[in-house]
Coordinates of C-alpha atoms in Angstrom, one line a residue:
M3 CA 100.3 113.2 147.5
S4 CA 96.6 112.5 147.0
D5 CA 95.7 109.4 144.4
R6 CA 94.5 111.1 141.8
S7 CA 93.0 115.1 141.4
N8 CA 89.9 115.9 139.2
L9 CA 92.3 117.8 136.8
V10 CA 92.8 116.4 133.2
Y11 CA 96.0 117.4 131.9
R12 CA 96.7 118.6 128.4
Y13 CA 100.0 118.6 126.7
D14 CA 102.1 119.0 123.6
G15 CA 103.0 115.7 123.2
S16 CA 106.4 116.1 123.3
Y17 CA 108.5 114.1 125.8
Q18 CA 109.6 117.5 127.5
G19 CA 106.3 118.3 127.8
F20 CA 105.5 115.1 129.9
L21 CA 108.0 115.7 131.9
C22 CA 106.6 119.0 132.8
C23 CA 103.3 117.1 133.5
V24 CA 105.7 115.5 136.0
A25 CA 106.3 118.8 137.6
E26 CA 102.8 119.8 137.7
C27 CA 101.6 116.5 139.8
F28 CA 103.8 117.9 142.6
A29 CA 102.7 121.3 142.3
D30 CA 98.9 120.3 142.3
K31 CA 99.9 117.7 145.3
G32 CA 98.1 114.8 143.0
L33 CA 97.6 112.9 140.1
P34 CA 95.6 113.8 137.3
A35 CA 92.5 112.3 136.3
A36 CA 94.1 111.7 132.8
V37 CA 97.0 112.7 130.3
Q38 CA 95.9 114.2 127.1
T39 CA 97.9 115.6 124.0
L40 CA 96.9 118.7 122.3
D41 CA 95.5 116.5 119.2
E42 CA 93.4 114.6 121.0
P43 CA 89.4 115.6 121.0
Q44 CA 88.3 117.4 124.6
A45 CA 86.0 114.6 125.4
T46 CA 85.7 114.7 129.5
L47 CA 83.3 116.2 132.0
F48 CA 86.5 117.4 133.8
P49 CA 88.1 120.5 134.0
I50 CA 91.4 120.9 131.5
K51 CA 94.7 122.4 132.7
A52 CA 97.3 122.7 129.8
V53 CA 100.7 122.4 130.6
D54 CA 103.5 124.6 129.0
T55 CA 106.4 123.2 128.3
C56 CA 109.5 124.0 130.0
P57 CA 112.7 122.9 128.8
E58 CA 114.7 123.7 131.6
L59 CA 112.1 122.5 134.0
A60 CA 112.0 119.0 132.0
K61 CA 116.0 119.0 132.2
R62 CA 115.7 119.3 135.9
V63 CA 112.9 116.4 136.3
E64 CA 114.7 114.0 133.9
R65 CA 118.0 114.9 136.0
S66 CA 116.2 114.1 139.2
L67 CA 115.2 110.6 137.8
G68 CA 118.7 109.6 137.1
E69 CA 119.9 111.1 140.7
K70 CA 117.2 110.2 143.0
I71 CA 116.3 106.8 141.5
S72 CA 119.0 105.4 139.1
P73 CA 120.0 105.8 135.5
Q74 CA 118.5 102.2 134.8
V75 CA 114.6 104.2 135.8
Q76 CA 115.3 107.5 133.9
D77 CA 116.4 105.2 130.4
M78 CA 113.1 103.1 131.4
V79 CA 111.0 106.1 131.3
R80 CA 112.5 107.5 128.1
R81 CA 112.2 104.3 125.8
G82 CA 108.4 104.0 128.1
F83 CA 107.4 107.4 126.5
L84 CA 108.2 105.7 123.1
T85 CA 106.0 102.9 123.7
C86 CA 102.2 102.7 122.4
M87 CA 101.0 101.7 126.2
E88 CA 97.5 102.3 127.3
E89 CA 97.4 105.3 129.6
K90 CA 101.4 105.7 129.0
E91 CA 101.5 108.8 130.6
L92 CA 99.7 107.9 134.1
R93 CA 101.4 104.8 134.1
L94 CA 104.5 106.4 133.5
I95 CA 104.0 109.2 136.1
R96 CA 102.9 106.4 138.8
F97 CA 105.9 104.6 138.4
I98 CA 108.3 107.5 138.6
L99 CA 106.5 108.0 141.8
L100 CA 106.8 104.8 143.1
G101 CA 110.5 104.9 142.0
Y102 CA 111.0 108.2 144.2
K103 CA 109.7 106.0 147.1
H104 CA 111.8 103.0 146.6
G105 CA 114.5 104.2 144.6
P106 CA 116.4 101.8 142.1
K107 CA 114.4 99.0 143.7
V108 CA 111.2 100.1 141.5
T109 CA 112.4 98.0 138.8
G110 CA 112.0 94.7 140.9
L111 CA 108.5 95.5 141.8
G112 CA 107.2 92.9 138.9
V113 CA 104.0 92.2 140.9
H114 CA 103.2 96.0 140.9
D115 CA 100.6 96.9 138.0
D116 CA 102.3 99.8 136.6
V117 CA 105.5 97.9 136.7
H118 CA 104.3 94.9 135.1
A119 CA 102.3 96.9 132.2
I120 CA 105.6 99.2 131.6
D121 CA 108.1 95.9 131.7
K122 CA 105.5 94.2 129.1
A123 CA 105.3 97.4 126.8
L124 CA 109.1 97.9 126.7
L125 CA 109.6 94.3 125.7
Y126 CA 107.3 95.1 122.9
L127 CA 109.2 98.4 121.9
K128 CA 112.1 96.6 121.8
N129 CA 110.8 93.6 119.6
E130 CA 109.2 95.9 117.3
A131 CA 112.5 97.9 116.7
H132 CA 114.2 94.7 116.1
Y133 CA 112.2 93.6 113.3
H134 CA 111.8 97.1 111.7
V135 CA 115.9 96.7 111.4
E136 CA 115.4 93.7 109.9
F137 CA 112.2 94.0 107.6
L138 CA 112.7 97.7 107.0
R139 CA 113.4 98.1 102.6
F140 CA 114.7 100.8 101.0
A141 CA 114.0 102.0 97.4
D142 CA 116.1 104.1 95.4
C143 CA 114.2 107.6 94.6
G144 CA 117.2 108.8 92.8
G145 CA 119.9 110.1 94.7
F146 CA 118.7 108.9 97.9
L147 CA 117.2 106.2 99.4
A148 CA 113.5 106.1 100.8
A149 CA 111.7 103.7 102.8
K150 CA 108.1 104.1 104.9
I151 CA 107.5 102.4 108.1
T152 CA 104.0 101.5 110.1
P153 CA 104.9 100.7 113.6
N154 CA 102.7 100.6 116.7
N155 CA 105.4 102.2 118.9
W156 CA 107.5 105.1 118.2
V157 CA 110.8 102.9 117.1
L158 CA 112.3 105.7 114.9
P159 CA 114.1 107.2 117.3
L160 CA 115.7 103.7 118.2
I161 CA 116.8 102.1 114.9
V162 CA 117.8 105.3 112.8
S163 CA 121.6 105.2 114.5
H164 CA 122.0 101.5 113.3
F165 CA 121.1 102.6 109.4
C166 CA 123.2 105.7 110.0
Q167 CA 125.8 103.5 110.8
R168 CA 125.5 100.7 107.7
F169 CA 124.7 103.5 105.0
N170 CA 127.0 106.4 106.4
C171 CA 127.8 107.2 103.1
E172 CA 124.2 107.4 101.3
N173 CA 121.6 110.3 101.4
F174 CA 118.3 108.6 103.1
L175 CA 114.8 109.1 104.7
I176 CA 112.9 106.7 106.7
F177 CA 109.1 108.0 107.2
D178 CA 106.7 106.7 110.1
K179 CA 103.3 107.0 108.5
T180 CA 101.4 105.8 111.9
H181 CA 103.0 108.7 113.5
G182 CA 103.8 111.5 110.7
M183 CA 107.5 111.4 112.0
G184 CA 110.5 111.2 109.6
F185 CA 114.2 111.1 109.8
V186 CA 116.6 112.3 106.9
Y187 CA 120.2 112.0 106.9
Q188 CA 122.6 113.3 104.4
G189 CA 126.0 111.5 104.1
K190 CA 127.4 111.8 100.7
D191 CA 129.0 115.1 101.0
G192 CA 131.3 114.2 103.8
Q193 CA 129.6 116.0 106.3
S194 CA 127.4 113.4 108.1
R195 CA 124.4 114.7 109.6
G196 CA 120.9 113.2 110.3
E197 CA 117.3 115.3 111.5
F198 CA 114.2 114.1 112.8
F199 CA 110.9 116.0 111.3
Y200 CA 106.9 115.9 111.3
A201 CA 105.0 115.7 108.4
D202 CA 101.0 114.4 107.7
A203 CA 102.7 112.6 104.7
V204 CA 106.0 112.0 102.7
D205 CA 105.2 112.2 98.5
L206 CA 107.9 110.1 97.2
P207 CA 108.8 110.2 93.3
E208 CA 107.9 106.8 91.8
P209 CA 110.7 104.3 91.2
D210 CA 112.2 104.4 88.0
Q211 CA 112.8 101.5 85.6
D212 CA 116.4 100.1 87.0
E213 CA 114.6 100.4 90.9
E214 CA 111.6 98.6 89.1
R215 CA 114.0 95.9 87.5
Y216 CA 116.3 95.4 91.0
Q217 CA 112.8 95.1 92.9
K218 CA 111.7 92.5 90.8
L219 CA 115.2 90.6 90.8
W220 CA 114.6 90.9 94.7
R221 CA 111.1 89.2 94.5
L222 CA 112.5 86.5 92.2
F223 CA 115.3 85.5 94.1
Y224 CA 113.2 85.7 97.3
D225 CA 110.9 83.1 95.5
T226 CA 113.8 81.1 94.1
I227 CA 115.5 80.3 97.1
A228 CA 112.1 79.2 98.8
V229 CA 111.9 75.1 98.9
E230 CA 108.3 74.0 98.1
G231 CA 108.5 70.9 100.3
R232 CA 109.5 72.9 103.6
I233 CA 107.1 76.0 103.4
N234 CA 105.5 76.5 106.8
P235 CA 103.4 79.5 106.4
R236 CA 102.9 79.1 110.3
L237 CA 106.5 79.3 111.1
R238 CA 106.9 82.3 108.6
R239 CA 104.3 84.3 110.0
G240 CA 105.5 83.8 113.3
N241 CA 109.3 84.9 112.5
M242 CA 107.8 87.6 109.7
P243 CA 104.5 89.2 111.1
M244 CA 102.1 89.7 108.3
R245 CA 101.8 93.5 109.4
Y246 CA 105.2 94.1 108.1
W247 CA 104.6 92.3 104.7
V248 CA 103.0 95.6 103.3
N249 CA 106.0 97.7 103.2
M250 CA 108.2 95.0 102.2
T251 CA 109.4 94.5 98.6
E252 CA 109.1 90.7 98.6
F253 CA 105.6 90.8 98.9
Q254 CA 104.7 93.5 96.5
R255 CA 103.3 93.1 92.8
Q256 CA 104.7 90.2 92.2
D257 CA 105.5 89.6 88.9
P258 CA 104.4 86.4 87.4
G259 CA 106.8 86.4 84.5
L260 CA 109.7 86.9 87.1
R261 CA 108.3 83.7 88.8
R262 CA 110.1 80.4 89.8
P263 CA 107.9 77.9 87.5

């Protein structure tokens, strides 16, 4: 397979569509110059090639990752697709081709630029998912719980299982504002089920008086347990990065009347 062709692949942005791009590389006997999603502007002088998503073809490609390379590589590609890594699709395609060449040993080639970049991106994805499990804040919207997050990576598919187990008897919604992706779960009727959806925005009802009161009490609790003589802003920012604060109840609309004197 040649190093790079002058084609630019455009696909629907789904994981199945990406796997079809991998198959297209073998059909073209070369790597594309770039891989873009359909919603990206066509800012290129290279010829465009639209890659259709074929679920059956995607299944065959994914199955080959586990059989011809290793289940670990198959999992790395799945999770790598959820990252915000620069040139994500091209790096993953090159990683897959490297895996077909070297087999399971590809995961140990940390000195290779693409393997190193993917390892770094997966660590970032893992840490960000962990932070969102810790820092996500639900609000009672009258009959269901709701939360909004603004991650850099596509962490929602990685964290929903935790909340489905934790709140298995509740109805809740989590919306990723960054990527326009949400997850809704229904557990109160005894038939637990969850579903992902895509939307530009989600309008939630304003908190009622009870919810406002609980939020104020939570902020009061947060202020009260602080030991003023041991406040360390740098340590707090290290353990609780500031970009998460915008979605955390304890950092929103502090009420002077409820703050500890």
